mmCIF file with all atom_site columns, C-alpha atoms in Angstrom:
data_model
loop_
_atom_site.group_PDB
_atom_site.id
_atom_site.type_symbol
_atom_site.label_atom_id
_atom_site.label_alt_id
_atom_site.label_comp_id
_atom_site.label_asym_id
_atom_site.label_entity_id
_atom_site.label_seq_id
_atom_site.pdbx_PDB_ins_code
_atom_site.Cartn_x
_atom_site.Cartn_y
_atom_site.Cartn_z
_atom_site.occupancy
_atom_site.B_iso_or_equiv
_atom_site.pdbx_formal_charge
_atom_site.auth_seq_id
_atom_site.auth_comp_id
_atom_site.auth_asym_id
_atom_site.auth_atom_id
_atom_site.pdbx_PDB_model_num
ATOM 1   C CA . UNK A 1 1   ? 4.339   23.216  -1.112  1.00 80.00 ? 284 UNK A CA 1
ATOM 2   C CA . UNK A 1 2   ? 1.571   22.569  -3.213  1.00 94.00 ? 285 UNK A CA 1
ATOM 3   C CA . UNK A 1 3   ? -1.468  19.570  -2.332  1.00 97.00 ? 286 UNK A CA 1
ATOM 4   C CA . UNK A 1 4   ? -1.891  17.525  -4.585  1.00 98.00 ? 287 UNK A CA 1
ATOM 5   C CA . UNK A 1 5   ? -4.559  15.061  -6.300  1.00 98.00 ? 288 UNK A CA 1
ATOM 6   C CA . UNK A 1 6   ? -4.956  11.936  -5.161  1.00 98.00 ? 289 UNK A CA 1
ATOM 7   C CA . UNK A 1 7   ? -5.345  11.091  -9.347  1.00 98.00 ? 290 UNK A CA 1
ATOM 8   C CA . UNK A 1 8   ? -1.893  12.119  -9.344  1.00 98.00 ? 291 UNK A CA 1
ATOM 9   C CA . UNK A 1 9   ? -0.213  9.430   -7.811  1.00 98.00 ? 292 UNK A CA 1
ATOM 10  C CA . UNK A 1 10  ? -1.972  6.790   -8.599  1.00 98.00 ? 293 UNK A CA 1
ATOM 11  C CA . UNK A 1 11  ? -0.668  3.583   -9.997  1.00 98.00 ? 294 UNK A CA 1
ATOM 12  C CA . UNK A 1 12  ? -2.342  1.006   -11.844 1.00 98.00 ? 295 UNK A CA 1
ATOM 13  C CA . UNK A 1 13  ? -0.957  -2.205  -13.144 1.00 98.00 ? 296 UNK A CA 1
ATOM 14  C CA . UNK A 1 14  ? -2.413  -5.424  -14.319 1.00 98.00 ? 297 UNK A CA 1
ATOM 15  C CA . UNK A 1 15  ? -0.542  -9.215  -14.688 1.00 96.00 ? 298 UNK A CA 1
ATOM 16  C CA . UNK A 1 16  ? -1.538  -12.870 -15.441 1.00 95.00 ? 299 UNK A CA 1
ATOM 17  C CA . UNK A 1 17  ? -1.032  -15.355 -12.967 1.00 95.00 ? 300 UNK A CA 1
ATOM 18  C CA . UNK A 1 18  ? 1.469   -17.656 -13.626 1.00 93.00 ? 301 UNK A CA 1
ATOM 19  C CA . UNK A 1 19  ? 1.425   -21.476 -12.343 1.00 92.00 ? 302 UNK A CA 1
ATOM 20  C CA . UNK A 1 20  ? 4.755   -20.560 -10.807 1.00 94.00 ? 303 UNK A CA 1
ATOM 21  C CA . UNK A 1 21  ? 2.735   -17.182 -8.927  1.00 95.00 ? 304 UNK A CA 1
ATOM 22  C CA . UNK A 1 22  ? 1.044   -20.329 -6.779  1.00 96.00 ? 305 UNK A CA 1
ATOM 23  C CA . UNK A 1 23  ? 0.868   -22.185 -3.741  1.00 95.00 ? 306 UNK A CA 1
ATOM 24  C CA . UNK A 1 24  ? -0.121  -25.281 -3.389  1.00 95.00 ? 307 UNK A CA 1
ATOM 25  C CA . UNK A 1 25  ? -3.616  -24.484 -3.313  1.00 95.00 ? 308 UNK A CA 1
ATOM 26  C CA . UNK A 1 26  ? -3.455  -22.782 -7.220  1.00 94.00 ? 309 UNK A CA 1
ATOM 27  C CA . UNK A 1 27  ? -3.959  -19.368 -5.721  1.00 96.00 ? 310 UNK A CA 1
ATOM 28  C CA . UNK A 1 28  ? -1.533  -16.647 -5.586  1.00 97.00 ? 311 UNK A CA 1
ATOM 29  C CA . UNK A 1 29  ? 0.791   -16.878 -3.116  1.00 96.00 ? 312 UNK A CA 1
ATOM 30  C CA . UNK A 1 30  ? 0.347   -13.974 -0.754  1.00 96.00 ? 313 UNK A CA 1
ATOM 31  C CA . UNK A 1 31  ? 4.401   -13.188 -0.274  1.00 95.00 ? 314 UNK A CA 1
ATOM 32  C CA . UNK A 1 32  ? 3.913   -12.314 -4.275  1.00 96.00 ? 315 UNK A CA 1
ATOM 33  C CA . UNK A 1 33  ? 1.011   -10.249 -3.918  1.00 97.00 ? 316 UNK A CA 1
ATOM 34  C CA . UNK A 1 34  ? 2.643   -8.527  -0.941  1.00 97.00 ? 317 UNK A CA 1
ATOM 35  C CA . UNK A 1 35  ? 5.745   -7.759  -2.756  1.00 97.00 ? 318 UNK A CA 1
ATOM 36  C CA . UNK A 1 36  ? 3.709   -6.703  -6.079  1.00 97.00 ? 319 UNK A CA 1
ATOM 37  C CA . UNK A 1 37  ? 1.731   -4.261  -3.652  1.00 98.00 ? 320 UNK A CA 1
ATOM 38  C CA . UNK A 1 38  ? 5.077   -2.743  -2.269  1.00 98.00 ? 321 UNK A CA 1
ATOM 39  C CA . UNK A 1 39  ? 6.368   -1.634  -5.620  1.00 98.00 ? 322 UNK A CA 1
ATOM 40  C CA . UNK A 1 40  ? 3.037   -0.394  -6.724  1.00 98.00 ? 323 UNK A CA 1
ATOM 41  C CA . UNK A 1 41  ? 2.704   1.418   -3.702  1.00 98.00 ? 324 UNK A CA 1
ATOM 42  C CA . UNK A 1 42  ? 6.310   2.720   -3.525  1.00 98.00 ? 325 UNK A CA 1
ATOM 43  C CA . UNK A 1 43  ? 5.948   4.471   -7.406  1.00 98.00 ? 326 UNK A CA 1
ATOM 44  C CA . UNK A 1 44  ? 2.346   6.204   -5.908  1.00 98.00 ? 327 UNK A CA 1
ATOM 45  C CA . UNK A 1 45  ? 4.659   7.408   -2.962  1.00 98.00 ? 328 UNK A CA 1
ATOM 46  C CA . UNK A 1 46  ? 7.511   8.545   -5.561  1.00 98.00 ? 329 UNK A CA 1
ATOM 47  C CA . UNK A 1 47  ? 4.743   10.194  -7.917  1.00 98.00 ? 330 UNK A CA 1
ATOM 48  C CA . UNK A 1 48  ? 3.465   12.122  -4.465  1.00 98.00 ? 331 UNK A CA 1
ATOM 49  C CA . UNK A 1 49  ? 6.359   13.521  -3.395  1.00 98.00 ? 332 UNK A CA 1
ATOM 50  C CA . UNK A 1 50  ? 8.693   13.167  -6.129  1.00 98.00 ? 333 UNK A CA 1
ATOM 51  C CA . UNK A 1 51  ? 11.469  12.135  -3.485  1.00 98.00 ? 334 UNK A CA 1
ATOM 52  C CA . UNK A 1 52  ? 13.326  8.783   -2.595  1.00 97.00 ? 335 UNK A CA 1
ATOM 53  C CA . UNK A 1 53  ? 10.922  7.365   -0.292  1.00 98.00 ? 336 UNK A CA 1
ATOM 54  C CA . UNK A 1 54  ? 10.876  4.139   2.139   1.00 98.00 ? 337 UNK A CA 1
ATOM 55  C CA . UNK A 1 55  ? 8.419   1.778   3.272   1.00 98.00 ? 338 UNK A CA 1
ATOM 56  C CA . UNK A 1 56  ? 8.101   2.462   6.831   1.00 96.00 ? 339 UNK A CA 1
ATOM 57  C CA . UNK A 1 57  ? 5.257   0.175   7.682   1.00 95.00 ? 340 UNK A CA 1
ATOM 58  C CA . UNK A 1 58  ? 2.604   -2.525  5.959   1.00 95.00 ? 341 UNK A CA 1
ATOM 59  C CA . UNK A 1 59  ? 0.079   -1.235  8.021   1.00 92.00 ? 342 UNK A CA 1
ATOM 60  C CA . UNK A 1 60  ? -2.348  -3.971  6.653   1.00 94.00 ? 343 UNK A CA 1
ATOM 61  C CA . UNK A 1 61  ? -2.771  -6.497  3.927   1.00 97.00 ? 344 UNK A CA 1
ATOM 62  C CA . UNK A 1 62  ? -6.520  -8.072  4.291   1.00 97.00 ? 345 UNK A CA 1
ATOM 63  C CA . UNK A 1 63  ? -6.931  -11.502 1.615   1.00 97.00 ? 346 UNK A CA 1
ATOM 64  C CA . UNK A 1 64  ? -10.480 -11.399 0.662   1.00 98.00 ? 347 UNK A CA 1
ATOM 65  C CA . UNK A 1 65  ? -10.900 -13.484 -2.205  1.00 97.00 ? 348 UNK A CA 1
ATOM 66  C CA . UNK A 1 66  ? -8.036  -16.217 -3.802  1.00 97.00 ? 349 UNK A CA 1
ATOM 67  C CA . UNK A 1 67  ? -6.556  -15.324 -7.140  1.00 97.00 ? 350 UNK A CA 1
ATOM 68  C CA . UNK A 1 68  ? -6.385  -18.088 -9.406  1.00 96.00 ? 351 UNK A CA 1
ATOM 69  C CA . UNK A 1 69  ? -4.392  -19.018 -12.624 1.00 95.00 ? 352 UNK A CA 1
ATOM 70  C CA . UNK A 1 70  ? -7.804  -18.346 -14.528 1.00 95.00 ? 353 UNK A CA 1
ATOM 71  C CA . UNK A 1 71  ? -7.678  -14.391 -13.132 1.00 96.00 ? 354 UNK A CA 1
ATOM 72  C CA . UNK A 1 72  ? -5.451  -11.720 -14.362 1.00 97.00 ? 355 UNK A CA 1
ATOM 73  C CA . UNK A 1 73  ? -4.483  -9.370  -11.318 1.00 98.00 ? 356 UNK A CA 1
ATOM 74  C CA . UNK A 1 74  ? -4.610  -5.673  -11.117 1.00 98.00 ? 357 UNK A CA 1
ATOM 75  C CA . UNK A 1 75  ? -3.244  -3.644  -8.461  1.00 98.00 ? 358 UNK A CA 1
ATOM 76  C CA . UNK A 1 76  ? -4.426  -0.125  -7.988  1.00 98.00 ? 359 UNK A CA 1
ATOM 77  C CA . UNK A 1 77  ? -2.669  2.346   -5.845  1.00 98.00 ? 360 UNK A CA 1
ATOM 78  C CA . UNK A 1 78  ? -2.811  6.015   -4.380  1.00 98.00 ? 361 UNK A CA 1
ATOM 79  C CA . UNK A 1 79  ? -1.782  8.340   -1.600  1.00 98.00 ? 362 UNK A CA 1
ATOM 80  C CA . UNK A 1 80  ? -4.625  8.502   0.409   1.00 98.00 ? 363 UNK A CA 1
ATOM 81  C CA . UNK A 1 81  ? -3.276  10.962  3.031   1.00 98.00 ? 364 UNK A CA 1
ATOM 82  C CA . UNK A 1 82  ? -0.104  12.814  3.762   1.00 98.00 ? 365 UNK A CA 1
ATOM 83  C CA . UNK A 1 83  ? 1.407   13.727  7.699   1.00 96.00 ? 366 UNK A CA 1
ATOM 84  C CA . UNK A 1 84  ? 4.888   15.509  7.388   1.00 96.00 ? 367 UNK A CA 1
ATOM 85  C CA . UNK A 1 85  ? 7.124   13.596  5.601   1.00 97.00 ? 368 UNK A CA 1
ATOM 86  C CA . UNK A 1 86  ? 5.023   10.557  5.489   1.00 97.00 ? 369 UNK A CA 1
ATOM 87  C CA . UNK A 1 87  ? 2.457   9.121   3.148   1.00 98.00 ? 370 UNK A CA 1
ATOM 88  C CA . UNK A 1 88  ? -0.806  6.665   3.664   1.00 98.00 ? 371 UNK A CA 1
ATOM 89  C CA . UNK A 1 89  ? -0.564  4.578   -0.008  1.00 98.00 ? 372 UNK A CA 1
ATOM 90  C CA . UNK A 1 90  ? -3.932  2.225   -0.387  1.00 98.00 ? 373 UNK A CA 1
ATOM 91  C CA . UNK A 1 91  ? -3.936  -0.443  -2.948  1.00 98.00 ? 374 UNK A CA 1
ATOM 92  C CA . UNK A 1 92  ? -6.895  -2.105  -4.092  1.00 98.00 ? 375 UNK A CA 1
ATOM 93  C CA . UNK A 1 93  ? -5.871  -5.393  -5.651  1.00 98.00 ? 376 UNK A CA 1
ATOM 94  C CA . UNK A 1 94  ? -9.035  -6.434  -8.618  1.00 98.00 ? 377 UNK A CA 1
ATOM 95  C CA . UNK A 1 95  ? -8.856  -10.310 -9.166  1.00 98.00 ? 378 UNK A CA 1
ATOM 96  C CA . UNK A 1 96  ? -10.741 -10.640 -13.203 1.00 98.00 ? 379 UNK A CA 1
ATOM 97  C CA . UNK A 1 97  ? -11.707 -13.840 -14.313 1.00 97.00 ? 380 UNK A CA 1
ATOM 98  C CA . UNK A 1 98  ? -10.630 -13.479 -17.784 1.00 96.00 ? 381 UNK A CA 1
ATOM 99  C CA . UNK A 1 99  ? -13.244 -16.218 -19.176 1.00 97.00 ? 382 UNK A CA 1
ATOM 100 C CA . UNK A 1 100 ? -16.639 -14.716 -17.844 1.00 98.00 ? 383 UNK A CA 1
ATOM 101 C CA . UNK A 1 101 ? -14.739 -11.201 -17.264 1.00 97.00 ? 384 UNK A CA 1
ATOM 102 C CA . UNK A 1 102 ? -16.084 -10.751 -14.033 1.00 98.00 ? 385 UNK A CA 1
ATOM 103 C CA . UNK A 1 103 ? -14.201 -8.579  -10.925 1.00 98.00 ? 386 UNK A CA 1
ATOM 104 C CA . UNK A 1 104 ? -13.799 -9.329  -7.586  1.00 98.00 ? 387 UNK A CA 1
ATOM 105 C CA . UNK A 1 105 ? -11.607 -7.387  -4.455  1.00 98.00 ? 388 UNK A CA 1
ATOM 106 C CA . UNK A 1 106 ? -9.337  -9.994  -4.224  1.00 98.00 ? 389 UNK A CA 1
ATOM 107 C CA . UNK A 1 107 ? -7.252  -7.845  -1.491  1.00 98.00 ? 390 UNK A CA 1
ATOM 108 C CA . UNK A 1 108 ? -6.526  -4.291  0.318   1.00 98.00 ? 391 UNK A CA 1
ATOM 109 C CA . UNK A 1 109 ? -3.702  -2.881  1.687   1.00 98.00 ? 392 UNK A CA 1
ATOM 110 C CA . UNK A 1 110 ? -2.918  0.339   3.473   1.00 98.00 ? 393 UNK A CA 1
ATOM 111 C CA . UNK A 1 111 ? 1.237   1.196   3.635   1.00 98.00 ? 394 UNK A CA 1
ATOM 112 C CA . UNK A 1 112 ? 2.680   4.197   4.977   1.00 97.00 ? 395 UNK A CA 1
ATOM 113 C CA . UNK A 1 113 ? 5.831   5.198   3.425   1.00 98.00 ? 396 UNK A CA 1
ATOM 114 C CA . UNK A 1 114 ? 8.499   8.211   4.288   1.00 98.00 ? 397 UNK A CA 1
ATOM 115 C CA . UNK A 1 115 ? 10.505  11.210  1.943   1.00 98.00 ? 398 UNK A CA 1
ATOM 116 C CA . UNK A 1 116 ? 13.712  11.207  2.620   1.00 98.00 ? 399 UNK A CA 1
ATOM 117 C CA . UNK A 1 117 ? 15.883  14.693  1.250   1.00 97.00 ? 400 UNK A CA 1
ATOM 118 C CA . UNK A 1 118 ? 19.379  14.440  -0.246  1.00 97.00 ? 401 UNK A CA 1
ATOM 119 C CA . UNK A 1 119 ? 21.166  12.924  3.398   1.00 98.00 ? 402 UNK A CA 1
ATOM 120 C CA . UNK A 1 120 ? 18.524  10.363  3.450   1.00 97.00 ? 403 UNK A CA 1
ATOM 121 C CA . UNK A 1 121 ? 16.692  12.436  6.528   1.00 98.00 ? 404 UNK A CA 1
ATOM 122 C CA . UNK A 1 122 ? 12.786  12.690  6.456   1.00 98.00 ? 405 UNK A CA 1
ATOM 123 C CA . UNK A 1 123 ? 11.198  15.700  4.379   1.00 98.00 ? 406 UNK A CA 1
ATOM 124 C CA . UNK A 1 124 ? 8.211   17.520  3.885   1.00 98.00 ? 407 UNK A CA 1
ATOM 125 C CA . UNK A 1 125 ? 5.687   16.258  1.225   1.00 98.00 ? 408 UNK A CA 1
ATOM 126 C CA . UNK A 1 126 ? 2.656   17.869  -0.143  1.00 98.00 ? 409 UNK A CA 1
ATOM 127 C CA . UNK A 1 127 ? -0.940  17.647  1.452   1.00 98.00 ? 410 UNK A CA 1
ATOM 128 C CA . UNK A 1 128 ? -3.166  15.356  -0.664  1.00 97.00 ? 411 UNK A CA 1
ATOM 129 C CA . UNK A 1 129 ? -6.504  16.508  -2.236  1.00 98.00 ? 412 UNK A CA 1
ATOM 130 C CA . UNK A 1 130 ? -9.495  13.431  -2.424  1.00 98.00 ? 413 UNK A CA 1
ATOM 131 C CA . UNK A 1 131 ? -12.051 14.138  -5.119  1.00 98.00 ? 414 UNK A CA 1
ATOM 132 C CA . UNK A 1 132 ? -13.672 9.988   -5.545  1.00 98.00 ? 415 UNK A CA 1
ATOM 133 C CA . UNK A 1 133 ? -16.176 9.230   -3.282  1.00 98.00 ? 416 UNK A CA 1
ATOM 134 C CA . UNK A 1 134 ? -13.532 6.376   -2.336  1.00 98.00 ? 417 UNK A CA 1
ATOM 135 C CA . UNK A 1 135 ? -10.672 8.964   -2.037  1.00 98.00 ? 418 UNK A CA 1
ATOM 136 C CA . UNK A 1 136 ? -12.574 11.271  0.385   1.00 98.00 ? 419 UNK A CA 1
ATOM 137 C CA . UNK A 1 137 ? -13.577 7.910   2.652   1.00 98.00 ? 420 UNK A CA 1
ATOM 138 C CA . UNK A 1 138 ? -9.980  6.755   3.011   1.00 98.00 ? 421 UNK A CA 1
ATOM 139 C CA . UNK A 1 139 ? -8.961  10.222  3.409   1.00 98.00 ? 422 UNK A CA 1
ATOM 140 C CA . UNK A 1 140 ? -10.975 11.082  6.161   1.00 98.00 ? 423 UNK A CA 1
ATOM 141 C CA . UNK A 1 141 ? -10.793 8.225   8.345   1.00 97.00 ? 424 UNK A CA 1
ATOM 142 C CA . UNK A 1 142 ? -6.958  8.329   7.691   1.00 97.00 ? 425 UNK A CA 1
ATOM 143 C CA . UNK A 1 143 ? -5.998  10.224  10.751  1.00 95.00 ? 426 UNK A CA 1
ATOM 144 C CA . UNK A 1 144 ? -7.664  7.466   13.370  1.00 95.00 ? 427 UNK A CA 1
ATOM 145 C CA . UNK A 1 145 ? -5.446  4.941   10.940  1.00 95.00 ? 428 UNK A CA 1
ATOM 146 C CA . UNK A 1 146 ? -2.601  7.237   11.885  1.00 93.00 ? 429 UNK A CA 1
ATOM 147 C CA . UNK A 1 147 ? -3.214  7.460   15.969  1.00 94.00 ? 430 UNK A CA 1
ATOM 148 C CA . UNK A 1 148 ? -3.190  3.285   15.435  1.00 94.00 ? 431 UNK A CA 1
ATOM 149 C CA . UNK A 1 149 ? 0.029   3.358   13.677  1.00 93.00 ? 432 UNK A CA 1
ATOM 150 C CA . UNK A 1 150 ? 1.956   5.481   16.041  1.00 93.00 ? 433 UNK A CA 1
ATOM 151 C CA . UNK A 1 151 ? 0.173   3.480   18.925  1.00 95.00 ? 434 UNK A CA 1
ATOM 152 C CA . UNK A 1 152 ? 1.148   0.126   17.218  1.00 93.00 ? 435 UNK A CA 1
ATOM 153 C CA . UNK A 1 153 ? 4.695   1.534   16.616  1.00 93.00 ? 436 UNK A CA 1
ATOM 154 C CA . UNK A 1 154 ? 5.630   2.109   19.838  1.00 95.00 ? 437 UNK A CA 1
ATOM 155 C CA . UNK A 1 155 ? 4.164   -1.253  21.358  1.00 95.00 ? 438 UNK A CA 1
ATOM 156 C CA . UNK A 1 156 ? 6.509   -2.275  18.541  1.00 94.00 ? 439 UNK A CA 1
ATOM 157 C CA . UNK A 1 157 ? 9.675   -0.658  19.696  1.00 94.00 ? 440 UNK A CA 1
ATOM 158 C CA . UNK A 1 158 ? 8.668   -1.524  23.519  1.00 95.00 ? 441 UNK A CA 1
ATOM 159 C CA . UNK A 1 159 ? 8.472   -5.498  22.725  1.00 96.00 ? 442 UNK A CA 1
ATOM 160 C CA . UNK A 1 160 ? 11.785  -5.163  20.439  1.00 95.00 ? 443 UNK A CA 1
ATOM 161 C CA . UNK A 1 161 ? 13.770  -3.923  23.672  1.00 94.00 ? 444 UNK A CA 1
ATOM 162 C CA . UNK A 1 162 ? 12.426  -6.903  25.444  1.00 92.00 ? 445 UNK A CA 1
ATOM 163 C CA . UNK A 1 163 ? 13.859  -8.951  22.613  1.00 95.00 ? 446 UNK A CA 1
ATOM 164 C CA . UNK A 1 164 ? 17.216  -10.549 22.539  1.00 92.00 ? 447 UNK A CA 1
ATOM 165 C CA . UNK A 1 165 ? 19.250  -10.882 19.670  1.00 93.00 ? 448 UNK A CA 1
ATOM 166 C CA . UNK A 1 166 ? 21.914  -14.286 20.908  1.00 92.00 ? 449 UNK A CA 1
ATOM 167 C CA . UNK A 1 167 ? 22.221  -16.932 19.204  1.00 91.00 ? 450 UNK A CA 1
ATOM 168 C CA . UNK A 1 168 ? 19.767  -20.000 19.584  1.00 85.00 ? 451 UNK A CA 1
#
């Protein structure tokens, strides 16, 4: 299997922000962002490995600036890093003012998403090649992201069988 480019999944896509995209405080709300960065994210997976892929974990989504009805919103994404069948996506989320025209980081995120093959079981997808200054940063310090994930995952699955599931 052929690496690829990180170029070659990327994603970018740009919005206005609607007063019906807003909270109370006339910022985005962040469940819209959150779902916004999921489908860009998911297409940069798709693009990767050219599969039907799944989100198998938000690993983070850091609010760093508030997006306001005055901004339009663009949402970057690539794979940043590849394990077996799964795939580190980043998105960089670019709050513009679209008076003065200036950008701000409004928001990161880092998702990890899985292949799946024709039965819907996990498969192989290609290494990923960083050429960006900012591709070969997130690539690199990708595998101490991954050692957190897995760590993070099973605390997960070791508080879920603590869990009940009766009614209240």
């Amino acid at each position: 299997m052929e690496a690829k480019y990180c170029k070659e999944s990327r994603v970018i896509r740009t919005s206005r922000v609607f007063p019906n995209d807003v909270n109370n405080h006339h910022t985005l709300f962040g469940g819209k962002l959150m779902s916004d960065v999921d489908q860009v994210a998911s297409i940069s997976a798709a693009r990767h490995s050219r599969r039907e892929c799944v989100t198998a974990s938000t690993d983070s989504v850091d609010f760093l600036y508030p997006v306001r009805t005055t901004d339009s919103v663009c949402f970057e994404s690539y794979v940043t890093w590849t394990g077996t069948s799964s795939m580190e996506i980043f998105v960089k989320i670019i709050a513009e003012d679209l008076k003065s025209g200036k950008r701000t980081i409004a928001a990161t995120a880092l998702l990890t998403f899985v292949a799946l093959d024709q039965h819907k079981r996990p498969t192989h997808v290609p290494q990923v090649i960083p050429e960006t200054e900012e591709e070969k940063k997130l690539h690199e310090t990708a595998p101490e992201r991954a050692r957190m994930r897995k760590e993070r995952k099973q605390k997960s699955k070791k508080l879920a069988a603590f869990l009940t599931t009766n009614y209240p």
